[in-house]
Amino acid sequence: MDSPNDTPLRCIHYMPEIRLETGGVARMVIDTVQHLGDAGVEVTLVTHDSTDCPGSWSQPGGNISVVVIPPAKSAPLYVGPALKKQIRQLLDQHDVLHLHTPWTLLNPAFATAAQQTRTPYFITLHGMLDDWSMTQSAAKKRWYLKLFGRKLLEGAASVHCTAESERDQAQQWCPQAKMLVLPIIVDLGPYDPQPTPDEALQEFPHLQQAGLQLLFLSRVHVKKGLERLLGACSALKQRGIAFQVAIAGPGEPGYVEQLKAMTRELAIDGQTHWLGMVGGSLKRSLYAASDAFVLPTSQENFGLVYPEALLCGTPVIATKGTDIWRELEEAGATISDLDASSVADAIYPLQAMSHAERTELGQRGRAYVKRWLDPGQITQQYVMSYRLAIGALLR
């Protein structure tokens, strides 16, 4: 007779929309599903919007399939019988369920069906119970936790946090929950060999200009701290430091216009370059062409852009607003306080470094990330966690 570890593991991941423009959660789900599938897990991604799912997932014979279900606009208060039946049928065909974010409105329906079918479920928080996050729309979040969220979290086989800092912040909102700390699965393939600056140098003329090449790459959102970076650039200019700062990422047009007005008031608009959304090999080349990646965020969960930059050999400046700040510090990143002056102080030493010194710092970060985020090891930890949860229900 086969042991449980010899039988194929069948797993559902539910994520409402797979659109990369929405941020790092979609990217994390894509990479997790892909690596689990590559490891032999039979994964079904359930979503309402499969826009950015890889085309290979739709091909027959693979380990990954995509099921698009209708949205439940009245969830969590009401989910129609047809959708409830579809969810129940999906769970009957799988061994484990993995949900994403505590605020996803259909999660309670999935969790209820999982309990009915004795299917263990996991839920990844994605930083949404971090201290800063819980100050945003605070009353609504506390209401949701009281009515649905705490029961959802404390009924999970594991509440998945990506760093110890996240676990420490989240535990107060679900004190009875079983917490699991595992890094996200990062696809290291595109970073080996190490990306080069050539493509970005051809695409972006500002990279040929004099001074430190600073890069902000993220959603242009108030929590990301771009105002701090712009204020820091103004302070650097007053100190006589030459620089160019590139801002890559989508943002709400009105907010972007406010920031552009800020650059004019600070008299740094001539050194600020708005690149819009940058992806693929061009994004990796842009990291490689930059002297520093700077994201002085108020809150970031794993912050995939940080290890991305380090994998490209680019020094990083972060804040304790990211849950992985301890790991980044070990990788050689500078951790700044949450104000423009501190960000400027973190950037300032880079201008005195030689190219060789910056390269050495970048290589230290790259080597650390490749050890820390080895995808094969982390994928197996996910698989082991799933199997342990299944075994616990069988006992």
CSV table of C-alpha atoms in Angstrom, one decimal:
chain,number,residue,atom,x,y,z
A,1,MET,CA,0.0,0.0,0.0
A,2,ASP,CA,1.3,3.5,-0.9
A,3,SER,CA,2.0,5.8,2.0
A,4,PRO,CA,0.3,9.2,2.0
A,5,ASN,CA,3.6,10.8,0.9
A,6,ASP,CA,3.6,8.6,-2.2
A,7,THR,CA,0.3,9.7,-3.5
A,8,PRO,CA,-0.1,12.9,-5.6
A,9,LEU,CA,-1.1,15.9,-3.5
A,10,ARG,CA,-4.1,17.8,-4.9
A,11,CYS,CA,-4.3,21.4,-3.9
A,12,ILE,CA,-6.6,24.4,-4.5
A,13,HIS,CA,-5.3,27.9,-4.4
A,14,TYR,CA,-8.0,30.6,-4.4
A,15,MET,CA,-7.2,34.1,-5.4
A,16,PRO,CA,-9.9,36.5,-6.7
A,17,GLU,CA,-7.9,38.0,-9.5
A,18,ILE,CA,-4.6,37.2,-11.2
A,19,ARG,CA,-3.6,40.6,-12.5
A,20,LEU,CA,0.0,41.7,-12.1
A,21,GLU,CA,-0.9,45.3,-12.1
A,22,THR,CA,-2.6,44.9,-8.7
A,23,GLY,CA,0.8,44.2,-7.0
A,24,GLY,CA,2.9,41.5,-5.5
A,25,VAL,CA,0.1,39.2,-4.2
A,26,ALA,CA,-0.7,38.1,-7.8
A,27,ARG,CA,3.0,37.6,-8.5
A,28,MET,CA,3.4,35.5,-5.4
A,29,VAL,CA,0.4,33.3,-6.2
A,30,ILE,CA,1.6,32.7,-9.8
A,31,ASP,CA,5.1,31.7,-8.6
A,32,THR,CA,3.8,29.5,-5.8
A,33,VAL,CA,1.4,27.6,-8.1
A,34,GLN,CA,4.1,27.2,-10.7
A,35,HIS,CA,6.7,25.8,-8.4
A,36,LEU,CA,4.2,23.5,-6.7
A,37,GLY,CA,3.1,22.2,-10.1
A,38,ASP,CA,6.7,21.7,-11.1
A,39,ALA,CA,7.2,19.7,-7.9
A,40,GLY,CA,4.5,17.3,-8.8
A,41,VAL,CA,1.6,18.8,-6.9
A,42,GLU,CA,-1.7,18.8,-8.8
A,43,VAL,CA,-2.8,22.4,-8.4
A,44,THR,CA,-6.1,24.0,-9.3
A,45,LEU,CA,-6.1,27.8,-9.3
A,46,VAL,CA,-9.6,29.1,-8.6
A,47,THR,CA,-10.2,32.7,-9.5
A,48,HIS,CA,-12.7,35.2,-10.9
A,49,ASP,CA,-10.1,36.8,-13.3
A,50,SER,CA,-7.3,34.8,-14.9
A,51,THR,CA,-5.9,37.6,-17.0
A,52,ASP,CA,-2.2,37.1,-16.2
A,53,CYS,CA,-2.2,33.3,-15.6
A,54,PRO,CA,0.6,31.8,-17.8
A,55,GLY,CA,-0.7,30.3,-21.0
A,56,SER,CA,1.0,27.0,-20.3
A,57,TRP,CA,-1.4,26.4,-17.4
A,58,SER,CA,-4.3,25.9,-20.0
A,59,GLN,CA,-2.5,23.1,-21.8
A,60,PRO,CA,-3.7,19.5,-21.2
A,61,GLY,CA,-1.4,17.0,-19.4
A,62,GLY,CA,0.1,19.4,-16.9
A,63,ASN,CA,-0.2,19.6,-13.2
A,64,ILE,CA,-1.8,23.0,-13.1
A,65,SER,CA,-5.4,23.9,-14.1
A,66,VAL,CA,-7.4,27.1,-13.8
A,67,VAL,CA,-11.1,27.3,-12.9
A,68,VAL,CA,-12.8,30.6,-13.3
A,69,ILE,CA,-15.9,31.0,-11.1
A,70,PRO,CA,-18.4,33.8,-11.0
A,71,PRO,CA,-17.9,36.5,-8.3
A,72,ALA,CA,-20.2,36.5,-5.3
A,73,LYS,CA,-21.1,40.2,-4.9
A,74,SER,CA,-23.0,39.7,-1.7
A,75,ALA,CA,-20.4,37.6,0.0
A,76,PRO,CA,-19.7,37.0,2.8
A,77,LEU,CA,-23.2,37.7,4.0
A,78,TYR,CA,-24.8,35.6,1.1
A,79,VAL,CA,-23.4,33.1,-1.3
A,80,GLY,CA,-25.8,31.6,-3.8
A,81,PRO,CA,-26.5,27.8,-3.7
A,82,ALA,CA,-25.0,27.2,-7.2
A,83,LEU,CA,-21.7,28.7,-6.2
A,84,LYS,CA,-21.7,26.9,-2.9
A,85,LYS,CA,-22.2,23.6,-4.7
A,86,GLN,CA,-19.4,24.4,-7.1
A,87,ILE,CA,-17.0,25.2,-4.3
A,88,ARG,CA,-18.1,22.0,-2.5
A,89,GLN,CA,-17.5,19.9,-5.6
A,90,LEU,CA,-14.0,21.4,-6.1
A,91,LEU,CA,-13.1,20.6,-2.5
A,92,ASP,CA,-14.3,17.0,-2.8
A,93,GLN,CA,-11.7,16.6,-5.6
A,94,HIS,CA,-8.7,18.0,-3.6
A,95,ASP,CA,-6.7,17.3,-0.4
A,96,VAL,CA,-5.9,20.8,0.8
A,97,LEU,CA,-7.1,24.4,0.2
A,98,HIS,CA,-4.9,27.5,0.3
A,99,LEU,CA,-6.6,30.9,0.6
A,100,HIS,CA,-5.1,34.4,0.2
A,101,THR,CA,-5.6,37.5,2.3
A,102,PRO,CA,-7.9,37.7,5.3
A,103,TRP,CA,-10.3,40.2,3.6
A,104,THR,CA,-11.2,38.2,0.5
A,105,LEU,CA,-15.0,38.1,0.8
A,106,LEU,CA,-15.5,34.6,-0.5
A,107,ASN,CA,-13.0,33.1,1.9
A,108,PRO,CA,-15.5,32.3,4.6
A,109,ALA,CA,-17.6,30.3,2.1
A,110,PHE,CA,-14.5,28.3,1.1
A,111,ALA,CA,-13.5,27.8,4.7
A,112,THR,CA,-17.0,26.5,5.6
A,113,ALA,CA,-17.0,24.1,2.7
A,114,ALA,CA,-13.5,22.9,3.7
A,115,GLN,CA,-14.7,22.2,7.2
A,116,GLN,CA,-17.7,20.3,5.9
A,117,THR,CA,-15.5,18.2,3.6
A,118,ARG,CA,-12.7,17.8,6.2
A,119,THR,CA,-10.3,19.6,4.0
A,120,PRO,CA,-7.5,21.4,5.8
A,121,TYR,CA,-7.0,25.0,4.7
A,122,PHE,CA,-4.2,27.5,4.9
A,123,ILE,CA,-4.5,31.3,4.6
A,124,THR,CA,-1.7,33.6,3.6
A,125,LEU,CA,-2.0,37.1,5.2
A,126,HIS,CA,0.1,39.0,2.7
A,127,GLY,CA,0.8,41.6,5.4
A,128,MET,CA,-2.8,42.6,5.8
A,129,LEU,CA,-2.8,42.3,9.6
A,130,ASP,CA,0.4,44.4,9.9
A,131,ASP,CA,0.2,47.3,12.3
A,132,TRP,CA,0.1,50.0,9.5
A,133,SER,CA,-2.4,48.0,7.5
A,134,MET,CA,-4.8,47.8,10.5
A,135,THR,CA,-4.8,51.6,10.8
A,136,GLN,CA,-6.4,51.8,7.3
A,137,SER,CA,-10.2,51.5,7.3
A,138,ALA,CA,-9.7,50.3,10.8
A,139,ALA,CA,-13.4,50.2,11.9
A,140,LYS,CA,-14.4,48.2,8.8
A,141,LYS,CA,-11.6,45.7,9.4
A,142,ARG,CA,-12.4,45.2,13.1
A,143,TRP,CA,-16.1,44.6,12.2
A,144,TYR,CA,-15.1,42.0,9.6
A,145,LEU,CA,-12.7,40.3,12.0
A,146,LYS,CA,-15.4,40.1,14.7
A,147,LEU,CA,-18.1,38.7,12.4
A,148,PHE,CA,-16.1,36.5,10.0
A,149,GLY,CA,-12.3,37.0,10.1
A,150,ARG,CA,-11.3,35.7,13.4
A,151,LYS,CA,-13.2,32.5,13.0
A,152,LEU,CA,-11.7,32.1,9.5
A,153,LEU,CA,-8.2,32.5,10.8
A,154,GLU,CA,-8.5,30.4,13.9
A,155,GLY,CA,-10.1,27.6,12.0
A,156,ALA,CA,-7.2,27.3,9.5
A,157,ALA,CA,-4.7,24.5,9.7
A,158,SER,CA,-2.1,27.3,9.5
A,159,VAL,CA,-2.1,31.0,9.1
A,160,HIS,CA,0.8,31.7,6.8
A,161,CYS,CA,3.1,34.6,7.5
A,162,THR,CA,6.2,35.3,5.3
A,163,ALA,CA,8.4,36.6,8.1
A,164,GLU,CA,8.7,36.6,11.9
A,165,SER,CA,7.9,40.3,12.0
A,166,GLU,CA,4.6,39.7,10.3
A,167,ARG,CA,3.7,36.9,12.7
A,168,ASP,CA,4.4,39.1,15.7
A,169,GLN,CA,2.1,41.8,14.4
A,170,ALA,CA,-0.7,39.4,13.2
A,171,GLN,CA,-0.9,37.3,16.4
A,172,GLN,CA,-2.7,39.9,18.4
A,173,TRP,CA,-5.7,39.8,15.9
A,174,CYS,CA,-6.0,36.0,16.0
A,175,PRO,CA,-4.4,34.8,19.2
A,176,GLN,CA,-5.7,31.2,18.9
A,177,ALA,CA,-4.5,30.7,15.3
A,178,LYS,CA,-1.8,28.3,14.4
A,179,MET,CA,0.9,30.4,12.8
A,180,LEU,CA,3.3,29.2,10.1
A,181,VAL,CA,6.3,31.3,9.0
A,182,LEU,CA,7.6,30.5,5.5
A,183,PRO,CA,9.1,32.8,2.9
A,184,ILE,CA,7.3,33.1,-0.4
A,185,ILE,CA,8.4,31.0,-3.3
A,186,VAL,CA,10.4,33.3,-5.6
A,187,ASP,CA,11.3,32.2,-9.2
A,188,LEU,CA,15.0,32.7,-9.3
A,189,GLY,CA,15.3,31.4,-12.9
A,190,PRO,CA,15.2,34.9,-14.6
A,191,TYR,CA,18.1,36.0,-12.4
A,192,ASP,CA,20.6,33.4,-13.4
A,193,PRO,CA,22.8,34.4,-15.1
A,194,GLN,CA,22.7,37.8,-13.3
A,195,PRO,CA,20.9,40.4,-15.4
A,196,THR,CA,22.9,43.1,-17.1
A,197,PRO,CA,22.2,46.8,-17.6
A,198,ASP,CA,22.5,46.7,-21.4
A,199,GLU,CA,18.7,46.6,-22.3
A,200,ALA,CA,17.8,49.4,-19.8
A,201,LEU,CA,20.7,51.6,-21.0
A,202,GLN,CA,19.3,51.5,-24.5
A,203,GLU,CA,15.7,52.1,-23.4
A,204,PHE,CA,16.2,54.9,-20.8
A,205,PRO,CA,18.4,57.9,-21.7
A,206,HIS,CA,18.5,59.2,-18.1
A,207,LEU,CA,20.8,56.2,-17.2
A,208,GLN,CA,23.5,57.8,-19.3
A,209,GLN,CA,23.4,61.1,-17.2
A,210,ALA,CA,25.8,61.9,-14.4
A,211,GLY,CA,25.2,61.1,-10.8
A,212,LEU,CA,23.8,58.3,-8.6
A,213,GLN,CA,21.2,56.3,-10.4
A,214,LEU,CA,18.3,55.8,-7.9
A,215,LEU,CA,15.4,53.5,-8.6
A,216,PHE,CA,11.9,53.4,-7.1
A,217,LEU,CA,10.0,50.4,-8.6
A,218,SER,CA,6.6,49.7,-7.1
A,219,ARG,CA,3.0,50.8,-7.3
A,220,VAL,CA,2.9,54.6,-6.9
A,221,HIS,CA,0.8,54.5,-3.7
A,222,VAL,CA,0.8,56.7,-0.6
A,223,LYS,CA,2.0,53.9,1.6
A,224,LYS,CA,5.1,53.3,-0.5
A,225,GLY,CA,6.9,56.4,0.8
A,226,LEU,CA,7.7,58.1,-2.5
A,227,GLU,CA,7.3,61.5,-0.9
A,228,ARG,CA,10.1,60.5,1.5
A,229,LEU,CA,12.3,59.6,-1.4
A,230,LEU,CA,11.6,62.8,-3.2
A,231,GLY,CA,12.3,64.8,-0.1
A,232,ALA,CA,15.6,62.8,0.3
A,233,CYS,CA,16.5,63.7,-3.3
A,234,SER,CA,16.0,67.4,-2.5
A,235,ALA,CA,18.2,67.1,0.6
A,236,LEU,CA,20.9,65.3,-1.6
A,237,LYS,CA,20.7,68.2,-4.1
A,238,GLN,CA,21.3,70.7,-1.3
A,239,ARG,CA,24.3,68.7,-0.2
A,240,GLY,CA,25.7,69.0,-3.8
A,241,ILE,CA,25.2,65.3,-4.7
A,242,ALA,CA,24.4,64.6,-8.3
A,243,PHE,CA,21.6,62.0,-8.9
A,244,GLN,CA,18.9,60.8,-11.3
A,245,VAL,CA,15.8,59.2,-9.8
A,246,ALA,CA,13.6,56.8,-11.8
A,247,ILE,CA,10.1,56.0,-10.8
A,248,ALA,CA,8.8,52.8,-12.3
A,249,GLY,CA,5.3,51.6,-11.6
A,250,PRO,CA,1.6,52.4,-12.1
A,251,GLY,CA,-0.3,54.8,-10.0
A,252,GLU,CA,-3.6,56.7,-9.7
A,253,PRO,CA,-3.3,59.6,-12.1
A,254,GLY,CA,-4.4,62.3,-9.6
A,255,TYR,CA,-1.8,61.1,-7.0
A,256,VAL,CA,0.9,60.9,-9.7
A,257,GLU,CA,0.2,64.5,-10.6
A,258,GLN,CA,0.5,65.6,-7.0
A,259,LEU,CA,3.9,64.0,-6.8
A,260,LYS,CA,5.0,65.6,-10.1
A,261,ALA,CA,4.0,69.0,-8.6
A,262,MET,CA,6.1,68.1,-5.6
A,263,THR,CA,9.2,67.5,-7.7
A,264,ARG,CA,8.7,71.0,-9.3
A,265,GLU,CA,8.4,72.6,-5.9
A,266,LEU,CA,11.5,70.8,-4.7
A,267,ALA,CA,13.3,71.8,-8.0
A,268,ILE,CA,14.2,68.2,-8.8
A,269,ASP,CA,11.8,67.7,-11.7
A,270,GLY,CA,14.7,67.7,-14.1
A,271,GLN,CA,16.3,64.8,-12.3
A,272,THR,CA,13.1,62.8,-11.9
A,273,HIS,CA,12.0,60.3,-14.6
A,274,TRP,CA,8.6,58.8,-14.7
A,275,LEU,CA,8.8,55.4,-16.5
A,276,GLY,CA,5.4,53.9,-15.9
A,277,MET,CA,5.0,50.1,-15.7
A,278,VAL,CA,8.2,48.3,-16.4
A,279,GLY,CA,8.3,44.5,-16.5
A,280,GLY,CA,10.1,41.4,-17.8
A,281,SER,CA,13.7,41.5,-18.8
A,282,LEU,CA,13.6,45.3,-19.0
A,283,LYS,CA,12.7,45.5,-15.4
A,284,ARG,CA,15.6,43.3,-14.4
A,285,SER,CA,18.0,45.2,-16.6
A,286,LEU,CA,16.7,48.5,-15.0
A,287,TYR,CA,17.6,47.1,-11.5
A,288,ALA,CA,21.0,46.1,-12.8
A,289,ALA,CA,21.6,49.6,-14.3
A,290,SER,CA,20.8,51.4,-11.0
A,291,ASP,CA,23.2,52.3,-8.2
A,292,ALA,CA,20.6,51.7,-5.5
A,293,PHE,CA,17.0,50.5,-5.2
A,294,VAL,CA,15.1,52.7,-2.7
A,295,LEU,CA,11.6,51.9,-1.4
A,296,PRO,CA,11.1,53.8,1.9
A,297,THR,CA,7.7,52.2,2.5
A,298,SER,CA,5.4,52.6,5.5
A,299,GLN,CA,4.2,49.0,5.1
A,300,GLU,CA,5.3,46.1,2.9
A,301,ASN,CA,4.8,42.4,3.5
A,302,PHE,CA,7.4,40.4,1.8
A,303,GLY,CA,8.2,43.1,-0.7
A,304,LEU,CA,9.3,41.0,-3.6
A,305,VAL,CA,11.0,44.0,-5.3
A,306,TYR,CA,13.7,44.0,-2.6
A,307,PRO,CA,15.0,40.5,-3.3
A,308,GLU,CA,14.5,41.2,-7.0
A,309,ALA,CA,16.9,44.1,-6.8
A,310,LEU,CA,19.4,42.2,-4.7
A,311,LEU,CA,19.3,39.3,-7.2
A,312,CYS,CA,20.3,41.9,-9.8
A,313,GLY,CA,23.3,42.9,-7.7
A,314,THR,CA,21.8,46.3,-6.8
A,315,PRO,CA,22.2,47.7,-3.3
A,316,VAL,CA,18.9,48.2,-1.4
A,317,ILE,CA,17.6,50.9,0.9
A,318,ALA,CA,14.5,49.8,2.9
A,319,THR,CA,12.7,50.6,6.1
A,320,LYS,CA,11.3,48.6,9.0
A,321,GLY,CA,8.0,49.1,7.3
A,322,THR,CA,8.8,45.9,5.4
A,323,ASP,CA,8.3,42.6,7.3
A,324,ILE,CA,11.5,41.2,5.9
A,325,TRP,CA,13.7,44.1,7.1
A,326,ARG,CA,15.9,41.8,9.3
A,327,GLU,CA,16.6,39.5,6.4
A,328,LEU,CA,17.4,42.4,4.1
A,329,GLU,CA,19.7,43.9,6.7
A,330,GLU,CA,21.6,40.5,6.8
A,331,ALA,CA,21.8,40.8,3.0
A,332,GLY,CA,23.6,44.1,3.3
A,333,ALA,CA,20.7,46.4,2.8
A,334,THR,CA,20.5,49.7,4.6
A,335,ILE,CA,17.4,50.1,6.9
A,336,SER,CA,16.3,53.7,7.1
A,337,ASP,CA,13.9,55.5,9.4
A,338,LEU,CA,10.6,56.7,8.1
A,339,ASP,CA,11.5,60.3,7.2
A,340,ALA,CA,13.2,62.0,4.2
A,341,SER,CA,16.3,63.1,6.1
A,342,SER,CA,17.0,59.5,7.2
A,343,VAL,CA,16.5,58.3,3.6
A,344,ALA,CA,18.9,60.9,2.4
A,345,ASP,CA,21.5,59.8,5.0
A,346,ALA,CA,21.1,56.2,3.9
A,347,ILE,CA,21.7,57.1,0.2
A,348,TYR,CA,24.6,59.5,0.9
A,349,PRO,CA,27.4,57.0,1.5
A,350,LEU,CA,26.8,55.4,-1.9
A,351,GLN,CA,28.2,58.4,-3.6
A,352,ALA,CA,31.5,57.9,-1.9
A,353,MET,CA,31.8,54.3,-2.9
A,354,SER,CA,33.8,53.1,-5.8
A,355,HIS,CA,32.2,51.0,-8.5
A,356,ALA,CA,34.0,48.0,-7.1
A,357,GLU,CA,32.7,48.6,-3.6
A,358,ARG,CA,29.1,48.9,-4.8
A,359,THR,CA,29.6,45.8,-6.9
A,360,GLU,CA,30.9,43.9,-3.9
A,361,LEU,CA,27.9,45.1,-1.8
A,362,GLY,CA,25.5,44.0,-4.6
A,363,GLN,CA,27.1,40.5,-4.9
A,364,ARG,CA,26.8,40.0,-1.1
A,365,GLY,CA,23.1,40.7,-1.4
A,366,ARG,CA,22.7,38.4,-4.4
A,367,ALA,CA,24.5,35.5,-2.7
A,368,TYR,CA,22.4,35.9,0.4
A,369,VAL,CA,19.0,35.9,-1.4
A,370,LYS,CA,20.0,32.8,-3.4
A,371,ARG,CA,20.6,30.9,-0.2
A,372,TRP,CA,17.7,32.3,1.7
A,373,LEU,CA,15.1,31.9,-1.0
A,374,ASP,CA,16.1,28.6,-2.6
A,375,PRO,CA,12.8,27.7,-4.3
A,376,GLY,CA,13.3,24.0,-4.2
A,377,GLN,CA,13.8,23.9,-0.5
A,378,ILE,CA,10.9,26.3,0.2
A,379,THR,CA,8.5,24.5,-2.1
A,380,GLN,CA,9.2,21.3,-0.2
A,381,GLN,CA,8.4,23.1,3.0
A,382,TYR,CA,5.0,24.1,1.6
A,383,VAL,CA,4.4,20.5,0.5
A,384,MET,CA,5.4,19.1,3.9
A,385,SER,CA,3.2,21.6,5.7
A,386,TYR,CA,0.2,20.6,3.5
A,387,ARG,CA,0.9,16.9,4.2
A,388,LEU,CA,1.2,17.4,7.9
A,389,ALA,CA,-2.2,19.2,8.0
A,390,ILE,CA,-3.8,16.4,6.0
A,391,GLY,CA,-2.3,13.8,8.3
A,392,ALA,CA,-3.6,15.7,11.4
A,393,LEU,CA,-7.2,15.5,10.2
A,394,LEU,CA,-6.8,11.7,9.4
A,395,ARG,CA,-5.7,10.9,13.0
